[in-house]
mmCIF file of C-alpha atoms in Angstrom:
data_model
loop_
_atom_site.group_PDB
_atom_site.id
_atom_site.type_symbol
_atom_site.label_atom_id
_atom_site.label_comp_id
_atom_site.label_asym_id
_atom_site.label_seq_id
_atom_site.Cartn_x
_atom_site.Cartn_y
_atom_site.Cartn_z
ATOM 1 C CA MET A 1349 55.482 141.048 60.656
ATOM 2 C CA VAL A 1350 51.905 140.002 60.096
ATOM 3 C CA PHE A 1351 51.007 136.508 59.108
ATOM 4 C CA PHE A 1352 47.861 135.795 57.185
ATOM 5 C CA LEU A 1353 46.497 132.322 57.675
ATOM 6 C CA ALA A 1354 44.573 131.106 54.715
ATOM 7 C CA ASN A 1355 41.759 128.716 55.401
ATOM 8 C CA CYS A 1356 42.196 126.336 52.534
ATOM 9 C CA GLY A 1357 39.340 124.061 53.656
ATOM 10 C CA ASP A 1358 38.724 120.651 52.096
ATOM 11 C CA GLU A 1359 40.039 120.345 48.618
ATOM 12 C CA GLY A 1360 37.142 117.970 47.783
ATOM 13 C CA GLU A 1361 34.867 115.424 49.435
ATOM 14 C CA ASP A 1362 35.589 111.729 48.988
ATOM 15 C CA PRO A 1363 33.213 110.176 46.451
ATOM 16 C CA GLU A 1364 30.443 107.954 47.720
ATOM 17 C CA PRO A 1365 31.476 104.293 47.653
ATOM 18 C CA ASN A 1366 29.901 102.205 44.910
ATOM 19 C CA LYS A 1367 26.743 100.467 46.040
ATOM 20 C CA PRO A 1368 26.117 96.871 44.984
ATOM 21 C CA PRO A 1369 23.247 95.939 42.666
ATOM 22 C CA THR A 1370 20.087 94.197 43.792
ATOM 23 C CA VAL A 1371 18.766 90.958 42.293
ATOM 24 C CA SER A 1372 15.642 88.871 42.855
ATOM 25 C CA ILE A 1373 14.281 85.619 41.382
ATOM 26 C CA THR A 1374 10.615 86.414 40.786
ATOM 27 C CA SER A 1375 9.607 82.973 39.455
ATOM 28 C CA PRO A 1376 9.399 80.201 40.275
ATOM 29 C CA SER A 1377 8.702 80.843 43.931
ATOM 30 C CA ASN A 1378 10.920 79.506 46.676
ATOM 31 C CA ASN A 1379 10.032 75.911 47.632
ATOM 32 C CA ALA A 1380 7.940 75.488 44.475
ATOM 33 C CA ILE A 1381 6.839 71.941 43.602
ATOM 34 C CA ILE A 1382 7.413 71.162 39.916
ATOM 35 C CA GLU A 1383 6.214 68.058 38.096
ATOM 36 C CA LYS A 1384 8.945 66.373 36.086
ATOM 37 C CA GLY A 1385 8.431 67.111 32.403
ATOM 38 C CA GLU A 1386 7.102 70.625 32.956
ATOM 39 C CA THR A 1387 8.810 73.590 31.322
ATOM 40 C CA VAL A 1388 9.834 76.079 34.016
ATOM 41 C CA GLN A 1389 10.212 79.783 33.320
ATOM 42 C CA ILE A 1390 12.932 81.376 35.480
ATOM 43 C CA ASN A 1391 12.490 85.157 35.705
ATOM 44 C CA VAL A 1392 14.949 87.516 37.414
ATOM 45 C CA THR A 1393 14.911 91.253 38.100
ATOM 46 C CA ALA A 1394 18.094 93.250 38.770
ATOM 47 C CA ASN A 1395 18.812 96.941 39.442
ATOM 48 C CA ASP A 1396 21.744 99.136 40.455
ATOM 49 C CA PRO A 1397 21.188 102.232 42.644
ATOM 50 C CA ASP A 1398 24.188 104.240 41.447
ATOM 51 C CA GLY A 1399 25.228 102.744 38.159
ATOM 52 C CA SER A 1400 24.092 100.000 35.847
ATOM 53 C CA VAL A 1401 23.741 96.226 35.807
ATOM 54 C CA SER A 1402 26.265 94.811 33.395
ATOM 55 C CA ASN A 1403 25.445 91.102 33.701
ATOM 56 C CA VAL A 1404 23.005 88.633 35.236
ATOM 57 C CA THR A 1405 23.872 84.925 35.298
ATOM 58 C CA ILE A 1406 21.448 82.152 36.247
ATOM 59 C CA PHE A 1407 22.716 78.914 37.781
ATOM 60 C CA ILE A 1408 20.927 75.617 38.439
ATOM 61 C CA ASP A 1409 22.617 73.457 41.057
ATOM 62 C CA ASN A 1410 25.662 75.768 40.704
ATOM 63 C CA VAL A 1411 25.957 75.051 36.973
ATOM 64 C CA GLU A 1412 25.536 78.053 34.682
ATOM 65 C CA GLU A 1413 22.260 77.875 32.765
ATOM 66 C CA ASP A 1414 22.337 81.236 30.952
ATOM 67 C CA SER A 1415 23.899 84.712 31.104
ATOM 68 C CA PHE A 1416 22.502 88.120 30.089
ATOM 69 C CA ASN A 1417 24.029 91.548 29.520
ATOM 70 C CA SER A 1418 20.672 93.285 29.348
ATOM 71 C CA PRO A 1419 17.084 92.595 30.397
ATOM 72 C CA PRO A 1420 14.886 90.646 30.262
ATOM 73 C CA TYR A 1421 16.721 88.164 32.456
ATOM 74 C CA SER A 1422 14.637 85.077 31.721
ATOM 75 C CA VAL A 1423 15.198 81.485 30.634
ATOM 76 C CA SER A 1424 12.923 78.480 29.982
ATOM 77 C CA VAL A 1425 14.107 75.171 31.403
ATOM 78 C CA ASN A 1426 12.721 71.779 30.421
ATOM 79 C CA THR A 1427 12.669 69.268 33.275
ATOM 80 C CA ASP A 1428 12.335 66.062 31.213
ATOM 81 C CA GLU A 1429 15.833 64.952 32.209
ATOM 82 C CA ALA A 1430 15.858 66.429 35.705
ATOM 83 C CA GLU A 1431 16.233 64.109 38.667
ATOM 84 C CA ALA A 1432 13.435 64.045 41.191
ATOM 85 C CA GLY A 1433 14.322 65.849 44.392
ATOM 86 C CA SER A 1434 15.567 69.227 45.611
ATOM 87 C CA HIS A 1435 17.392 71.673 43.300
ATOM 88 C CA THR A 1436 18.811 75.186 43.729
ATOM 89 C CA VAL A 1437 18.255 78.115 41.377
ATOM 90 C CA LYS A 1438 20.664 81.036 41.801
ATOM 91 C CA ALA A 1439 20.916 84.423 40.115
ATOM 92 C CA VAL A 1440 24.070 86.594 40.321
ATOM 93 C CA ALA A 1441 23.959 90.243 39.210
ATOM 94 C CA THR A 1442 27.139 92.243 38.493
ATOM 95 C CA ASP A 1443 27.195 96.045 38.225
ATOM 96 C CA ASN A 1444 29.350 98.285 36.058
ATOM 97 C CA GLU A 1445 32.073 98.490 38.735
ATOM 98 C CA GLY A 1446 32.231 94.769 39.440
ATOM 99 C CA LEU A 1447 30.170 94.488 42.612
ATOM 100 C CA THR A 1448 27.789 91.523 42.755
ATOM 101 C CA ALA A 1449 24.568 90.480 44.438
ATOM 102 C CA THR A 1450 23.030 87.004 44.707
ATOM 103 C CA ASP A 1451 19.564 85.546 45.180
ATOM 104 C CA GLN A 1452 18.912 81.812 45.575
ATOM 105 C CA ILE A 1453 15.818 79.634 45.898
ATOM 106 C CA THR A 1454 15.084 75.924 46.216
ATOM 107 C CA VAL A 1455 12.597 73.975 44.097
ATOM 108 C CA THR A 1456 11.525 70.344 44.251
ATOM 109 C CA ILE A 1457 11.033 68.130 41.208
ATOM 110 C CA THR A 1458 8.429 65.395 41.690
ATOM 111 C CA GLU A 1459 7.911 62.436 39.408
ATOM 112 C CA SER A 1460 4.633 60.571 38.962
ATOM 113 C CA ASP A 1461 3.279 57.807 36.740
ATOM 114 C CA PRO A 1462 -0.060 57.193 35.019
ATOM 115 C CA PRO A 1463 -2.716 55.673 37.300
ATOM 116 C CA VAL A 1464 -3.217 51.934 37.767
ATOM 117 C CA VAL A 1465 -6.734 50.720 36.932
ATOM 118 C CA THR A 1466 -8.469 47.354 36.574
ATOM 119 C CA THR A 1467 -11.605 46.467 34.591
ATOM 120 C CA ALA A 1468 -14.588 44.791 36.272
ATOM 121 C CA ASP A 1469 -16.471 41.873 34.739
ATOM 122 C CA ILE A 1470 -19.463 42.758 32.606
ATOM 123 C CA THR A 1471 -22.829 41.829 34.153
ATOM 124 C CA GLU A 1472 -26.572 42.397 33.671
ATOM 125 C CA ILE A 1473 -26.274 41.988 29.908
ATOM 126 C CA THR A 1474 -29.452 42.658 27.910
ATOM 127 C CA ALA A 1475 -30.124 43.332 24.247
ATOM 128 C CA THR A 1476 -29.243 47.033 24.572
ATOM 129 C CA SER A 1477 -27.380 47.524 27.860
ATOM 130 C CA ALA A 1478 -24.963 46.062 30.389
ATOM 131 C CA THR A 1479 -23.173 46.957 33.593
ATOM 132 C CA GLY A 1480 -19.418 47.376 33.900
ATOM 133 C CA GLY A 1481 -16.931 49.332 35.976
ATOM 134 C CA GLY A 1482 -13.453 49.118 37.386
ATOM 135 C CA GLU A 1483 -11.148 50.143 40.190
ATOM 136 C CA VAL A 1484 -8.374 52.754 40.338
ATOM 137 C CA THR A 1485 -5.892 51.061 42.646
ATOM 138 C CA ASP A 1486 -3.111 53.700 42.454
ATOM 139 C CA ASP A 1487 -3.242 57.370 41.416
ATOM 140 C CA GLY A 1488 0.365 57.237 40.182
ATOM 141 C CA GLY A 1489 1.469 59.946 42.579
ATOM 142 C CA ASN A 1490 -0.796 62.628 41.140
ATOM 143 C CA ASP A 1491 -4.492 63.535 41.260
ATOM 144 C CA VAL A 1492 -6.859 61.478 39.124
ATOM 145 C CA THR A 1493 -8.691 63.856 36.783
ATOM 146 C CA ALA A 1494 -11.024 61.350 35.089
ATOM 147 C CA ARG A 1495 -12.047 57.692 35.309
ATOM 148 C CA GLY A 1496 -14.669 55.452 33.734
ATOM 149 C CA ILE A 1497 -15.020 52.824 31.025
ATOM 150 C CA VAL A 1498 -14.819 52.897 27.230
ATOM 151 C CA TRP A 1499 -16.385 50.382 24.853
ATOM 152 C CA GLY A 1500 -16.445 49.649 21.173
ATOM 153 C CA LYS A 1501 -17.161 47.018 18.532
ATOM 154 C CA SER A 1502 -13.449 46.416 17.913
ATOM 155 C CA SER A 1503 -10.672 45.519 20.328
ATOM 156 C CA GLY A 1504 -8.753 48.245 22.154
ATOM 157 C CA PRO A 1505 -11.223 51.122 22.613
ATOM 158 C CA THR A 1506 -9.714 54.370 23.936
ATOM 159 C CA VAL A 1507 -11.045 57.668 25.232
ATOM 160 C CA GLU A 1508 -10.357 59.083 21.767
ATOM 161 C CA GLN A 1509 -11.788 56.205 19.708
ATOM 162 C CA ASN A 1510 -14.829 54.381 21.058
ATOM 163 C CA THR A 1511 -18.510 53.645 20.648
ATOM 164 C CA GLY A 1512 -19.255 55.023 24.116
ATOM 165 C CA LEU A 1513 -17.624 56.005 27.391
ATOM 166 C CA THR A 1514 -18.547 57.049 30.912
ATOM 167 C CA ASP A 1515 -17.143 59.635 33.316
ATOM 168 C CA ASP A 1516 -17.259 58.200 36.820
ATOM 169 C CA GLY A 1517 -15.403 60.661 39.018
ATOM 170 C CA THR A 1518 -11.897 61.769 39.931
ATOM 171 C CA VAL A 1519 -10.922 59.586 42.895
ATOM 172 C CA THR A 1520 -9.317 56.227 43.481
ATOM 173 C CA GLY A 1521 -11.311 53.130 44.397
ATOM 174 C CA ALA A 1522 -13.992 51.009 42.756
ATOM 175 C CA PHE A 1523 -16.747 52.364 40.527
ATOM 176 C CA THR A 1524 -19.730 51.024 38.569
ATOM 177 C CA SER A 1525 -20.675 52.131 35.053
ATOM 178 C CA SER A 1526 -23.747 51.759 32.877
ATOM 179 C CA ILE A 1527 -23.193 50.649 29.281
ATOM 180 C CA THR A 1528 -26.146 51.810 27.192
ATOM 181 C CA ASP A 1529 -27.451 52.308 23.642
ATOM 182 C CA LEU A 1530 -26.076 48.977 22.438
ATOM 183 C CA ASP A 1531 -27.033 47.020 19.333
ATOM 184 C CA GLN A 1532 -28.682 43.639 19.734
ATOM 185 C CA ALA A 1533 -26.703 40.426 19.231
ATOM 186 C CA THR A 1534 -23.421 42.372 18.939
ATOM 187 C CA GLU A 1535 -20.006 41.767 20.478
ATOM 188 C CA TYR A 1536 -18.487 44.659 22.426
ATOM 189 C CA PHE A 1537 -15.051 45.245 23.962
ATOM 190 C CA VAL A 1538 -14.702 47.167 27.240
ATOM 191 C CA ARG A 1539 -11.805 48.716 29.149
ATOM 192 C CA ALA A 1540 -11.715 50.811 32.308
ATOM 193 C CA TYR A 1541 -9.595 53.963 32.135
ATOM 194 C CA ALA A 1542 -8.102 56.526 34.529
ATOM 195 C CA THR A 1543 -6.277 59.778 33.774
ATOM 196 C CA ASN A 1544 -3.807 61.985 35.650
ATOM 197 C CA SER A 1545 -1.226 64.584 34.552
ATOM 198 C CA GLN A 1546 1.015 61.824 33.200
ATOM 199 C CA GLY A 1547 -1.595 60.403 30.832
ATOM 200 C CA THR A 1548 -4.392 57.858 30.569
ATOM 201 C CA ALA A 1549 -4.036 54.224 31.634
ATOM 202 C CA TYR A 1550 -6.346 51.321 30.775
ATOM 203 C CA GLY A 1551 -7.352 48.155 32.542
ATOM 204 C CA GLU A 1552 -7.536 44.725 30.980
ATOM 205 C CA GLU A 1553 -10.022 44.277 28.169
ATOM 206 C CA LYS A 1554 -13.336 42.484 28.689
ATOM 207 C CA SER A 1555 -15.756 41.414 25.961
ATOM 208 C CA PHE A 1556 -19.425 40.443 25.886
ATOM 209 C CA THR A 1557 -22.250 39.927 23.401
ATOM 210 C CA THR A 1558 -25.640 41.524 23.783
ATOM 211 C CA GLU A 1559 -28.756 39.400 23.662
ATOM 212 C CA GLY A 1560 -30.671 38.981 20.393
ATOM 213 C CA SER A 1561 -34.323 39.910 19.949
ATOM 214 C CA LEU A 1562 -36.899 37.284 20.884
ATOM 215 C CA ALA A 1563 -38.900 35.643 18.059
ATOM 216 C CA THR A 1564 -42.497 36.796 17.749
ATOM 217 C CA VAL A 1565 -45.094 33.994 17.962
ATOM 218 C CA VAL A 1566 -48.466 34.562 16.272
ATOM 219 C CA THR A 1567 -51.404 32.351 17.306
ATOM 220 C CA GLY A 1568 -54.878 31.936 15.871
ATOM 221 C CA THR A 1569 -58.196 30.758 17.245
ATOM 222 C CA VAL A 1570 -58.417 27.022 17.782
ATOM 223 C CA SER A 1571 -61.609 25.273 16.481
ATOM 224 C CA ASP A 1572 -62.876 21.816 15.558
ATOM 225 C CA LEU A 1573 -60.956 20.336 18.459
ATOM 226 C CA THR A 1574 -61.015 16.486 18.613
ATOM 227 C CA HIS A 1575 -58.956 13.896 20.410
ATOM 228 C CA GLU A 1576 -56.560 13.721 17.483
ATOM 229 C CA SER A 1577 -56.609 17.130 15.755
ATOM 230 C CA ALA A 1578 -57.553 20.793 15.832
ATOM 231 C CA VAL A 1579 -58.101 23.519 13.241
ATOM 232 C CA CYS A 1580 -56.754 27.069 13.685
#
């Protein structure tokens, strides 16, 4: 009796196991510093090497912010109500077979105020000019972008409504300003100002009046001079 051995071999190879998706938060960057009140754009990319991405969910401080079933995976977040300090941003991608991937970053919300500025007394007043100035005593937690004085003929001049203004740098500390092109015998109101990303602040208001023009005296030739009289 002869036996024939059949080599059946493998009936089929096991399928490759499902690979998880990949996910990345592309903006903001990790450890980004964000000023309170800014609108932050959160952008996420996600891919799957052997299938498809079925969902991407974005979390802020582990609270769901938004969820997407297709790209783009992007959401705008207003930080007006955010607390200053450290916050986490997390993105979770899920593929068509239920595997997930996660990316997480940390951002810091900072909060600043308008600058603090005082107005100097007005000196060296003439008919058409004067000297003023001020001092930025606190930048409010953010860079000063402009400082100087504004003046006008009515109370409360601003950088938008004024008769004149100066631009005296972008740092804290004291500064001196020249007030020019004034009308004679006129009252003016002056305030120092300083600006940062949170707005423009003003110092206390000062007022002054320019000098009037001097009277012109015309003289003639004196003749017939006596002890008691003279003729011009």
